[in-house]
Amino acid sequence: MDFGYTPQQEALRREVRQFIRDNMTPDLAEEMDVHANAERPRGTSPSAHEFYRKIYERGWLGITYPKAYGGQGGDRLTQYIVEEEFTRAGVNIALNGSGAPAIMAAGTEEQKQYYIPRLIKREISFCLGFTEPHAGADLANLKCSAVRDGDYYVINGQKMYTTAAHSATHIYLMARTDRSAPKHDGISIFLIPMDAPGITVRPLWTIQNNPTAPLPTTYGASRTNETFFDDVRVHKSCLLGEENKGWRVGSMGLNLDRVGASRYLISVRRDEDIVNFVKSTRFDGFEPGKDPAIRDKIAEMWIEAQVCRLMTMRSMSIVERGGKFTYEGSAEKVWAPEHGVRTTEAITQMLGPYGSLLRTSPHAIEDGVFAHNVMGSFQSGINHGSVQVMRDQVARRGLGMPSSRKSRKAEG
Amino acid sequence: MANCPVCQAPVDEAAAKAQTGMTPGGAKEVDPKMGTRQFHDGTWYYFDSLDCRNKFTRNPDSYLKK
Ligand SMILES: Cc1cc2nc3c(=O)[nH]c(=O)nc-3n(C[C@H](O)[C@H](O)[C@H](O)COP(=O)(O)OP(=O)(O)OC[C@H]3O[C@@H](n4cnc5c(N)ncnc54)[C@H](O)[C@@H]3O)c2cc1C
Ligand SMILES: [Zn+2]
């Protein structure tokens, strides 16, 4: 099987790249950057909305979604090509992580009609409210409660690491609706507007915020949040899927969310940068591209990057054929973040001792971006399902091994 | 005023919850320097810092019995 692009696909790729060159201003680039969003919520300004509108007009948003819901009814490879180019430019247009895959799979007709077109056009966005202080890897331990009161639910509890809660219009919330059921069976998913009375967002600064990561840092987020729910009343129509069946909806959504270009691309972008840097740089007559140790390392990282890409292609092909994931998404979620850690470390090694200095040092190279990338790359091994938990899933679902011995209660 | 169950530092519950801003999505924002809280066994406990809350999360009983 050949994974190269056809001439039409290659033309599309160039068209997208040109569009970005023509429409992306430095100010916009700053707003779209994950690290800028600490002070400036990403993609919420009028110029960002205008930018998304233009992308939508080109037919490049929601390519794989049905036309009836504002999509293009197109194929995944086309979507991948477009996503790849935007991700390279630091713009997230992907709908994974948005809640859209889960709403398509489990939503009522009304929910699909309401949410999908708006998510595609980027008029609304979700943050994910899963993790709690006592429920991380052991997510089913969650305590946030939703109690039925007539046509409403009353929600109380707290969520941890709700990334983008400070820019999102909605939260995709996992809460306990039945306290007496076994822990996986009493959980439900709610789609809730962030302006519902009783929701409080408290910033949670990450390692990337001290000192603040410089703008082109690819990995990690500088800000995530804690989100509190104090007697938040939501209508029962906010429920996604059936009451108490939220565990299945949630884990299916997370699996679908793992498929896409962005996971692999955040590493590849750095890999491409270092190749260009090494090819074009000379220090005092030294050409890094001729150094055998550097060539060796770069070749190795490049091979790893290609494995990431092939894994992504395979996941897309599984979804395209309507196949079932067993271990594939989990394997991708181990390999890509760990490749990110290896490649960012290798890059700082190639740059020598100054490569490890953070931006606060006057001797930092390019504002310390490479060192900040090393720190940030570790975040992707934790968020959206940690690599340890993903390995466990590969063993269980992929290799048919028994569930591991019950670990002691996971600590938040 | 409450006291942090871990280090006993005073925490102003009202200040920890007081609105200091609003997200573009319309949620209330608070000042993180004013402390944080955790819902435990039906009660909100207030902490001066996340470090203290993390200690509490790991072993709440050891801080509540005192
Ligand atoms: C930058 C960032 C952004 C995030 N964004 C979001 C978000 O938007 N929404 C959201 O809901 N959550 C988010 N998270 C939370 C993330 O999903 C959790 O951090 C993750 O699930 C791990 O949970 P924990 O932090 O409680 O660690 P713990 O569950 O305490 O785990 C600690 C360590 O032990 C390992 N471990 C735990 N149990 C086992 C086991 N049985 N076997 C082997 N190893 C184990 C874990 O892999 C981990 O390395 C984010 C996290 C980070 C760091
Ligand atoms: Zn304290």
Coordinates of C-alpha atoms and ligand atoms in Angstrom, one line a residue:
Chain A
M1 CA 0.0 0.0 0.0
D2 CA 1.4 3.4 -0.9
F3 CA 0.7 6.3 1.5
G4 CA 2.0 9.0 -0.9
Y5 CA -0.4 11.7 -2.1
T6 CA -1.9 11.7 -5.6
P7 CA -1.3 14.9 -7.7
Q8 CA -4.8 16.2 -6.7
Q9 CA -4.1 15.7 -3.0
E10 CA -0.7 17.3 -3.4
A11 CA -2.4 20.3 -5.1
L12 CA -4.8 20.6 -2.2
R13 CA -2.0 20.5 0.3
R14 CA -0.3 23.4 -1.6
E15 CA -3.5 25.3 -1.8
V16 CA -4.0 25.1 2.0
R17 CA -0.5 26.2 2.6
Q18 CA -0.9 29.2 0.4
F19 CA -4.2 30.1 2.0
I20 CA -2.4 30.1 5.4
R21 CA 0.4 32.3 4.0
D22 CA -2.2 34.7 2.6
N23 CA -4.4 34.9 5.7
M24 CA -2.4 34.3 8.8
T25 CA -1.3 37.5 10.4
P26 CA 1.3 37.6 13.3
D27 CA -1.4 38.7 15.6
L28 CA -3.6 35.8 14.7
A29 CA -0.6 33.4 15.0
E30 CA -0.1 34.6 18.5
E31 CA -3.8 34.2 19.4
M32 CA -3.9 30.6 18.0
D33 CA -0.9 29.5 19.8
V34 CA -1.5 27.2 22.8
H35 CA 0.9 29.1 24.9
A36 CA -0.6 32.5 24.2
N37 CA -3.9 31.3 25.6
A38 CA -2.7 31.8 29.2
E39 CA -3.7 35.4 29.0
R40 CA -5.6 35.3 25.7
P41 CA -8.3 32.7 25.3
R42 CA -7.5 30.9 22.0
G43 CA -9.5 31.6 18.9
T44 CA -12.2 33.7 20.5
S45 CA -11.4 37.2 19.0
P46 CA -13.4 38.6 16.0
S47 CA -10.4 38.2 13.7
A48 CA -10.1 34.6 14.7
H49 CA -13.8 34.0 13.9
E50 CA -13.3 35.7 10.6
F51 CA -10.3 33.4 9.9
Y52 CA -12.4 30.4 10.7
R53 CA -15.2 31.7 8.5
K54 CA -12.9 31.9 5.6
I55 CA -11.6 28.3 6.2
Y56 CA -15.2 27.2 6.4
E57 CA -16.0 28.9 3.1
R58 CA -13.2 26.9 1.5
G59 CA -15.0 23.7 2.7
W60 CA -12.1 22.8 5.0
L61 CA -13.9 22.5 8.3
G62 CA -15.7 19.3 9.3
I63 CA -14.8 17.6 6.0
T64 CA -15.8 14.1 7.2
Y65 CA -19.1 15.1 8.7
P66 CA -22.3 14.6 6.9
K67 CA -23.7 17.5 4.9
A68 CA -26.9 17.4 6.9
Y69 CA -24.9 18.6 9.9
G70 CA -22.9 21.3 8.2
G71 CA -20.0 19.1 7.1
Q72 CA -18.7 18.2 3.7
G73 CA -19.4 14.5 3.5
G74 CA -15.8 14.0 2.4
D75 CA -13.1 11.4 3.2
R76 CA -10.7 11.2 6.0
L77 CA -7.5 11.5 4.0
T78 CA -8.6 14.8 2.5
Q79 CA -9.4 16.0 6.1
Y80 CA -6.0 14.7 7.2
I81 CA -4.2 16.7 4.5
V82 CA -5.9 19.9 5.4
E83 CA -5.5 19.3 9.2
E84 CA -1.8 18.5 8.7
E85 CA -1.1 21.9 7.1
F86 CA -3.1 23.9 9.6
T87 CA -1.5 22.1 12.5
R88 CA 2.0 22.8 11.0
A89 CA 1.0 26.5 11.2
G90 CA -0.1 26.1 14.8
V91 CA -3.9 26.3 14.0
N92 CA -6.1 23.7 15.4
I93 CA -9.0 23.0 13.0
A94 CA -9.5 19.3 14.0
L95 CA -12.7 18.2 15.6
N96 CA -11.1 15.6 17.8
G97 CA -11.2 16.6 21.4
S98 CA -14.2 18.8 20.6
G99 CA -16.9 16.4 21.7
A100 CA -18.2 16.2 18.1
P101 CA -17.3 12.5 17.5
A102 CA -19.2 11.5 20.7
I103 CA -22.2 13.7 19.9
M104 CA -22.4 12.2 16.4
A105 CA -22.2 8.7 17.9
A106 CA -24.5 9.1 20.9
G107 CA -26.5 12.3 20.5
T108 CA -30.2 12.7 19.8
E109 CA -31.2 14.2 16.5
E110 CA -31.8 17.5 18.2
Q111 CA -28.3 17.5 19.8
K112 CA -26.7 16.7 16.5
Q113 CA -28.6 19.4 14.7
Y114 CA -27.6 22.0 17.3
Y115 CA -24.1 21.1 18.2
I116 CA -22.4 19.7 15.1
P117 CA -22.8 22.6 12.7
R118 CA -21.8 25.1 15.4
L119 CA -18.7 23.0 16.4
I120 CA -17.7 22.7 12.8
K121 CA -17.9 26.5 12.3
R122 CA -16.1 27.0 15.6
E123 CA -19.0 29.1 17.0
I124 CA -18.9 26.9 20.1
S125 CA -16.3 24.8 21.7
F126 CA -16.2 22.2 24.5
C127 CA -13.7 21.7 27.3
L128 CA -13.5 18.2 28.8
G129 CA -14.6 17.8 32.4
F130 CA -13.5 14.3 33.3
T131 CA -10.6 14.4 35.8
E132 CA -11.1 15.2 39.5
P133 CA -8.7 15.4 42.4
H134 CA -9.5 11.8 43.2
A135 CA -10.2 10.5 39.7
G136 CA -7.4 10.6 37.1
A137 CA -6.2 7.3 35.8
D138 CA -8.9 5.8 37.9
L139 CA -11.5 7.9 36.3
A140 CA -14.5 5.8 37.4
N141 CA -13.8 7.0 40.9
L142 CA -15.3 10.3 40.1
K143 CA -17.5 12.0 42.7
C144 CA -19.0 15.0 40.9
S145 CA -22.7 14.4 41.3
A146 CA -25.8 15.1 39.2
V147 CA -29.1 14.7 41.1
R148 CA -32.4 14.5 39.3
D149 CA -34.9 17.1 40.3
G150 CA -38.0 17.0 38.0
D151 CA -36.9 17.9 34.5
Y152 CA -33.6 19.1 35.8
Y153 CA -30.3 17.8 37.2
V154 CA -28.5 19.6 40.0
I155 CA -24.7 19.3 39.7
N156 CA -22.2 19.7 42.5
G157 CA -18.5 18.9 42.4
Q158 CA -15.2 19.8 41.0
K159 CA -13.1 19.0 38.0
M160 CA -9.4 19.2 37.6
Y161 CA -7.2 20.0 34.6
T162 CA -10.2 21.3 32.5
T163 CA -8.0 22.6 29.7
A164 CA -9.6 25.4 27.8
A165 CA -12.3 25.9 30.3
H166 CA -11.3 29.6 30.2
S167 CA -12.1 29.8 26.5
A168 CA -14.8 27.2 25.9
T169 CA -18.5 28.0 25.5
H170 CA -19.5 24.5 26.8
I171 CA -18.3 21.7 29.0
Y172 CA -18.5 18.0 28.2
L173 CA -19.0 16.8 31.8
M174 CA -18.8 13.3 33.3
A175 CA -20.8 13.1 36.5
R176 CA -22.3 10.5 38.8
T177 CA -26.0 10.0 38.5
D178 CA -26.4 6.9 40.6
R179 CA -24.3 6.6 43.8
S180 CA -25.5 3.1 44.7
A181 CA -24.6 1.5 41.4
P182 CA -21.1 -0.2 40.8
K183 CA -18.7 2.7 39.9
H184 CA -18.8 2.3 36.1
D185 CA -22.5 2.0 35.9
G186 CA -23.7 5.2 37.7
I187 CA -22.0 7.7 35.4
S188 CA -23.6 10.0 32.8
I189 CA -22.4 12.6 30.3
F190 CA -23.8 16.2 30.2
L191 CA -23.3 18.9 27.6
I192 CA -23.5 22.2 29.6
P193 CA -23.0 25.8 28.6
M194 CA -20.3 27.5 30.6
D195 CA -22.4 30.4 31.5
A196 CA -24.8 28.2 33.5
P197 CA -25.0 29.9 37.0
G198 CA -22.8 28.1 39.5
I199 CA -19.9 27.3 37.3
T200 CA -16.5 28.7 38.5
V201 CA -13.2 28.5 36.7
R202 CA -9.9 28.7 38.5
P203 CA -6.7 28.9 36.6
L204 CA -4.1 26.1 37.1
W205 CA -0.7 27.1 35.8
T206 CA 1.4 24.3 34.4
I207 CA 5.2 23.8 34.4
Q208 CA 5.1 25.7 31.0
N209 CA 4.1 28.9 32.7
N210 CA 7.1 29.4 35.0
P211 CA 8.8 30.9 33.1
T212 CA 6.1 31.3 30.4
A213 CA 6.9 29.2 27.4
P214 CA 7.8 31.4 24.4
L215 CA 5.4 31.5 21.5
P216 CA 6.5 28.9 19.0
T217 CA 6.6 26.2 21.8
T218 CA 4.7 23.3 20.3
Y219 CA 4.1 21.1 23.3
G220 CA 2.0 21.4 26.4
A221 CA -0.3 24.1 27.6
S222 CA 0.6 26.9 29.9
R223 CA -2.8 27.1 31.5
T224 CA -5.3 24.5 32.4
N225 CA -8.1 25.0 35.1
E226 CA -10.0 23.7 38.0
T227 CA -13.8 24.0 37.4
F228 CA -16.2 24.0 40.3
F229 CA -20.0 23.3 40.2
D230 CA -22.1 24.7 42.9
D231 CA -25.8 23.7 42.5
V232 CA -25.7 24.1 38.7
R233 CA -29.1 23.3 37.4
V234 CA -29.3 21.9 33.9
H235 CA -32.2 20.6 31.9
K236 CA -32.4 16.9 31.3
S237 CA -32.0 17.5 27.5
C238 CA -28.3 18.2 28.3
L239 CA -27.8 14.5 28.9
L240 CA -25.7 12.8 26.1
G241 CA -26.8 9.2 25.6
E242 CA -28.7 7.4 28.3
E243 CA -28.6 8.2 32.0
N244 CA -26.0 6.0 33.8
K245 CA -24.6 4.8 30.5
G246 CA -22.0 7.6 30.3
W247 CA -19.0 5.4 30.9
R248 CA -19.4 3.8 27.5
V249 CA -20.2 7.0 25.7
G250 CA -17.2 8.7 27.3
S251 CA -14.6 6.1 26.6
M252 CA -15.8 5.6 23.0
G253 CA -15.6 9.4 22.6
L254 CA -12.0 9.5 24.0
N255 CA -11.0 6.7 21.6
L256 CA -12.4 8.5 18.6
D257 CA -10.8 11.6 19.8
R258 CA -7.4 10.1 19.7
V259 CA -7.6 9.7 15.9
G260 CA -6.2 12.5 13.8
A261 CA -3.3 14.5 12.6
S262 CA -2.5 16.7 15.6
R263 CA -1.1 14.1 17.9
Y264 CA 1.6 13.0 15.4
L265 CA 2.1 16.4 13.9
I266 CA 3.2 18.2 17.0
S267 CA 6.3 16.0 17.0
V268 CA 6.8 16.0 13.3
R269 CA 6.8 19.8 13.1
R270 CA 9.8 19.8 15.5
D271 CA 11.5 17.0 13.6
E272 CA 11.2 19.0 10.4
D273 CA 12.5 22.1 12.0
I274 CA 15.6 20.5 13.3
V275 CA 16.3 18.9 9.9
N276 CA 16.1 22.3 8.3
F277 CA 18.2 23.8 11.1
V278 CA 20.9 21.3 10.8
K279 CA 21.0 21.5 7.0
S280 CA 21.3 25.2 7.0
T281 CA 23.4 26.1 10.0
R282 CA 27.2 26.6 10.4
F283 CA 28.8 27.5 13.6
D284 CA 32.4 28.8 13.2
G285 CA 32.9 26.5 10.2
F286 CA 31.3 23.5 11.9
E287 CA 28.5 22.0 9.8
P288 CA 26.2 20.0 12.2
G289 CA 24.8 18.1 9.2
K290 CA 28.1 16.5 8.6
D291 CA 28.5 15.3 12.2
P292 CA 28.0 11.5 12.2
A293 CA 26.4 11.5 15.7
I294 CA 23.9 14.2 14.7
R295 CA 23.1 12.5 11.4
D296 CA 22.6 9.2 13.2
K297 CA 20.2 10.7 15.8
I298 CA 18.2 12.6 13.2
A299 CA 17.8 9.6 11.0
E300 CA 16.6 7.6 14.0
M301 CA 14.1 10.3 15.0
W302 CA 12.8 10.6 11.5
I303 CA 12.1 6.9 11.3
E304 CA 10.2 7.1 14.6
A305 CA 8.2 10.0 13.2
Q306 CA 7.3 8.0 10.2
V307 CA 6.0 5.2 12.5
C308 CA 3.8 7.9 14.1
R309 CA 2.5 8.9 10.8
L310 CA 1.8 5.3 9.7
M311 CA -0.1 4.6 13.0
T312 CA -2.2 7.7 12.3
M313 CA -2.9 6.5 8.8
R314 CA -4.0 3.1 10.1
S315 CA -6.3 4.6 12.7
M316 CA -7.9 6.7 10.0
S317 CA -8.3 3.7 7.8
I318 CA -10.0 1.7 10.6
V319 CA -12.5 4.5 11.2
E320 CA -13.1 5.0 7.5
R321 CA -14.0 1.4 7.1
G322 CA -16.2 1.5 10.2
G323 CA -13.9 -1.0 11.9
K324 CA -13.5 -1.4 15.6
F325 CA -10.6 -0.1 17.7
T326 CA -9.1 -2.6 20.1
Y327 CA -5.6 -1.4 20.9
E328 CA -4.7 0.8 18.0
G329 CA -5.6 4.2 19.4
S330 CA -4.0 3.3 22.6
A331 CA -0.8 2.2 20.9
E332 CA -0.7 5.5 19.0
K333 CA -1.2 7.4 22.3
V334 CA 1.9 5.7 23.7
W335 CA 4.2 6.0 20.7
A336 CA 3.5 9.6 19.6
P337 CA 4.0 11.3 23.0
E338 CA 7.0 9.2 23.9
H339 CA 8.5 10.0 20.5
G340 CA 7.9 13.6 21.3
V341 CA 9.9 13.3 24.5
R342 CA 12.7 11.5 22.8
T343 CA 12.9 13.9 19.9
T344 CA 12.8 17.1 21.9
E345 CA 15.5 15.7 24.2
A346 CA 17.6 14.7 21.2
I347 CA 17.2 18.2 19.7
T348 CA 18.5 19.9 22.9
Q349 CA 21.4 17.5 23.0
M350 CA 22.3 18.4 19.4
L351 CA 22.2 22.1 20.3
G352 CA 24.6 21.5 23.1
P353 CA 24.5 22.9 26.7
Y354 CA 22.8 26.2 25.8
G355 CA 19.9 24.2 24.2
S356 CA 18.7 23.3 27.7
L357 CA 18.4 26.9 29.0
L358 CA 14.9 28.3 29.5
R359 CA 13.9 31.7 28.2
T360 CA 14.8 33.5 31.4
S361 CA 18.5 32.9 30.7
P362 CA 20.2 35.5 28.6
H363 CA 22.1 32.7 26.9
A364 CA 19.0 30.7 25.9
I365 CA 18.9 29.7 22.2
E366 CA 15.8 31.1 20.4
D367 CA 14.2 32.3 23.6
G368 CA 14.6 28.8 25.1
V369 CA 11.9 27.2 22.9
F370 CA 13.8 23.9 22.6
A371 CA 14.1 23.5 26.4
H372 CA 10.5 24.5 26.9
N373 CA 9.5 21.9 24.3
V374 CA 11.2 19.2 26.4
M375 CA 9.2 20.1 29.5
G376 CA 6.0 20.4 27.5
S377 CA 6.4 17.1 25.7
F378 CA 5.9 15.3 29.0
Q379 CA 2.4 16.7 29.4
S380 CA 1.2 14.8 26.3
G381 CA 2.2 11.5 28.0
I382 CA -0.3 12.3 30.7
N383 CA -3.3 14.1 29.3
H384 CA -6.0 12.3 27.4
G385 CA -5.1 9.0 28.9
S386 CA -1.6 8.5 30.4
V387 CA 0.9 6.2 28.6
Q388 CA 0.9 3.8 31.5
V389 CA -2.9 3.4 31.2
M390 CA -2.6 3.1 27.4
R391 CA -0.1 0.3 27.8
D392 CA -2.5 -1.5 30.0
Q393 CA -5.2 -1.2 27.4
V394 CA -2.9 -2.6 24.7
A395 CA -2.2 -5.6 26.9
R396 CA -5.8 -6.2 27.7
R397 CA -7.6 -5.4 24.5
G398 CA -4.8 -6.0 22.0
L399 CA -3.2 -9.0 23.5
G400 CA -6.1 -10.5 25.4
M401 CA -4.3 -10.5 28.7
P402 CA -6.3 -10.5 31.9
S403 CA -7.0 -7.2 33.8
S404 CA -4.2 -6.2 36.0
R405 CA -4.3 -6.8 39.7
K406 CA -6.4 -4.1 41.3
S407 CA -4.0 -1.4 42.0
R408 CA -4.3 0.4 45.3
K409 CA -6.7 3.3 45.1
A410 CA -5.3 5.8 42.7
E411 CA -4.2 9.0 44.2
G412 CA -5.2 12.4 42.7
Chain B
M1 CA -12.5 32.5 57.7
A2 CA -11.5 28.9 57.5
N3 CA -8.2 27.3 58.2
C4 CA -6.3 25.2 55.8
P5 CA -6.7 21.7 57.2
V6 CA -3.1 20.9 56.3
C7 CA -1.0 23.9 57.4
Q8 CA -3.6 25.8 59.4
A9 CA -3.1 29.0 57.3
P10 CA -6.2 31.2 57.3
V11 CA -8.2 31.0 54.1
D12 CA -11.0 33.5 53.3
E13 CA -13.7 31.3 51.8
A14 CA -15.6 34.3 50.4
A15 CA -12.4 35.6 48.7
A16 CA -11.6 32.2 47.3
K17 CA -15.0 32.1 45.6
A18 CA -15.3 35.8 44.7
Q19 CA -15.7 36.6 41.1
T20 CA -12.6 38.4 39.6
G21 CA -13.4 38.0 36.0
M22 CA -15.5 36.2 33.4
T23 CA -14.4 33.8 30.7
P24 CA -15.5 34.5 27.1
G25 CA -17.9 31.5 27.6
G26 CA -19.6 33.3 30.4
A27 CA -18.2 31.4 33.4
K28 CA -17.2 33.1 36.6
E29 CA -13.4 33.3 37.2
V30 CA -11.7 33.6 40.5
D31 CA -8.3 34.6 41.7
P32 CA -6.1 31.5 42.2
K33 CA -4.0 33.3 44.8
M34 CA -7.0 33.3 47.2
G35 CA -6.9 29.5 47.7
T36 CA -8.8 26.5 46.5
R37 CA -11.2 24.0 47.9
Q38 CA -12.3 20.4 47.8
F39 CA -15.6 18.6 48.3
H40 CA -15.0 15.8 50.8
D41 CA -17.7 13.7 52.4
G42 CA -20.4 16.3 51.9
T43 CA -18.3 19.4 53.0
W44 CA -16.2 21.9 51.2
Y45 CA -12.7 22.3 52.7
Y46 CA -10.7 25.3 51.9
F47 CA -6.9 25.4 51.2
D48 CA -4.4 28.1 50.9
S49 CA -2.5 26.3 48.2
L50 CA -2.7 23.4 45.8
D51 CA 0.3 21.8 47.5
C52 CA -1.7 21.6 50.7
R53 CA -4.8 20.3 48.9
N54 CA -2.7 17.6 47.2
K55 CA -1.5 16.4 50.6
F56 CA -5.1 16.3 51.8
T57 CA -6.3 14.4 48.8
R58 CA -3.8 11.7 49.3
N59 CA -4.7 11.2 52.9
P60 CA -7.7 13.2 54.1
D61 CA -8.3 11.3 57.4
S62 CA -4.9 12.2 58.8
Y63 CA -5.8 15.9 58.5
L64 CA -9.4 15.7 59.7
K65 CA -8.9 13.8 62.9
K66 CA -6.6 16.4 64.4
Ligands
LIG1 C1 -1.6 19.4 30.6 C2 -2.8 18.5 31.0 C3 -4.0 18.7 30.4 C4 -5.1 18.0 30.8 N1 -6.3 18.2 30.2 C5 -7.4 17.6 30.7 C6 -8.8 18.0 30.2 O1 -8.9 18.9 29.4 N2 -9.8 17.3 30.8 C7 -9.7 16.3 31.7 O2 -10.7 15.8 32.2 N3 -8.5 15.9 32.1 C8 -7.3 16.6 31.6 N4 -6.1 16.2 32.1 C9 -6.0 15.2 33.1 C10 -5.4 13.9 32.7 O3 -6.3 13.1 31.9 C11 -5.0 13.2 34.0 O4 -3.9 13.9 34.5 C12 -4.6 11.7 33.8 O5 -5.7 11.0 33.5 C13 -3.8 11.2 35.0 O6 -4.6 11.3 36.1 P1 -3.9 12.0 37.4 O7 -3.2 13.2 37.1 O8 -4.9 12.0 38.5 O9 -2.7 11.0 37.9 P2 -2.9 9.6 38.7 O10 -4.2 8.9 38.3 O11 -2.7 9.9 40.1 O12 -1.7 8.8 38.1 C14 -0.4 9.1 38.4 C15 0.6 8.3 37.6 O13 0.4 6.9 37.9 C16 0.1 6.1 36.8 N5 -0.9 5.1 37.0 C17 -2.1 5.3 37.7 N6 -2.8 4.2 37.8 C18 -2.0 3.2 37.2 C19 -2.2 1.8 36.9 N7 -3.3 1.2 37.3 N8 -1.2 1.2 36.3 C20 -0.1 1.8 35.9 N9 0.1 3.2 36.1 C21 -0.8 3.8 36.7 C22 -0.4 7.1 35.8 O14 -0.3 6.7 34.4 C23 0.4 8.4 36.1 O15 1.6 8.3 35.5 C24 -5.0 16.9 31.7 C25 -3.7 16.7 32.3 C26 -2.6 17.5 31.9 C27 -1.3 17.2 32.6
ZN2 ZN -2.1 25.0 53.7

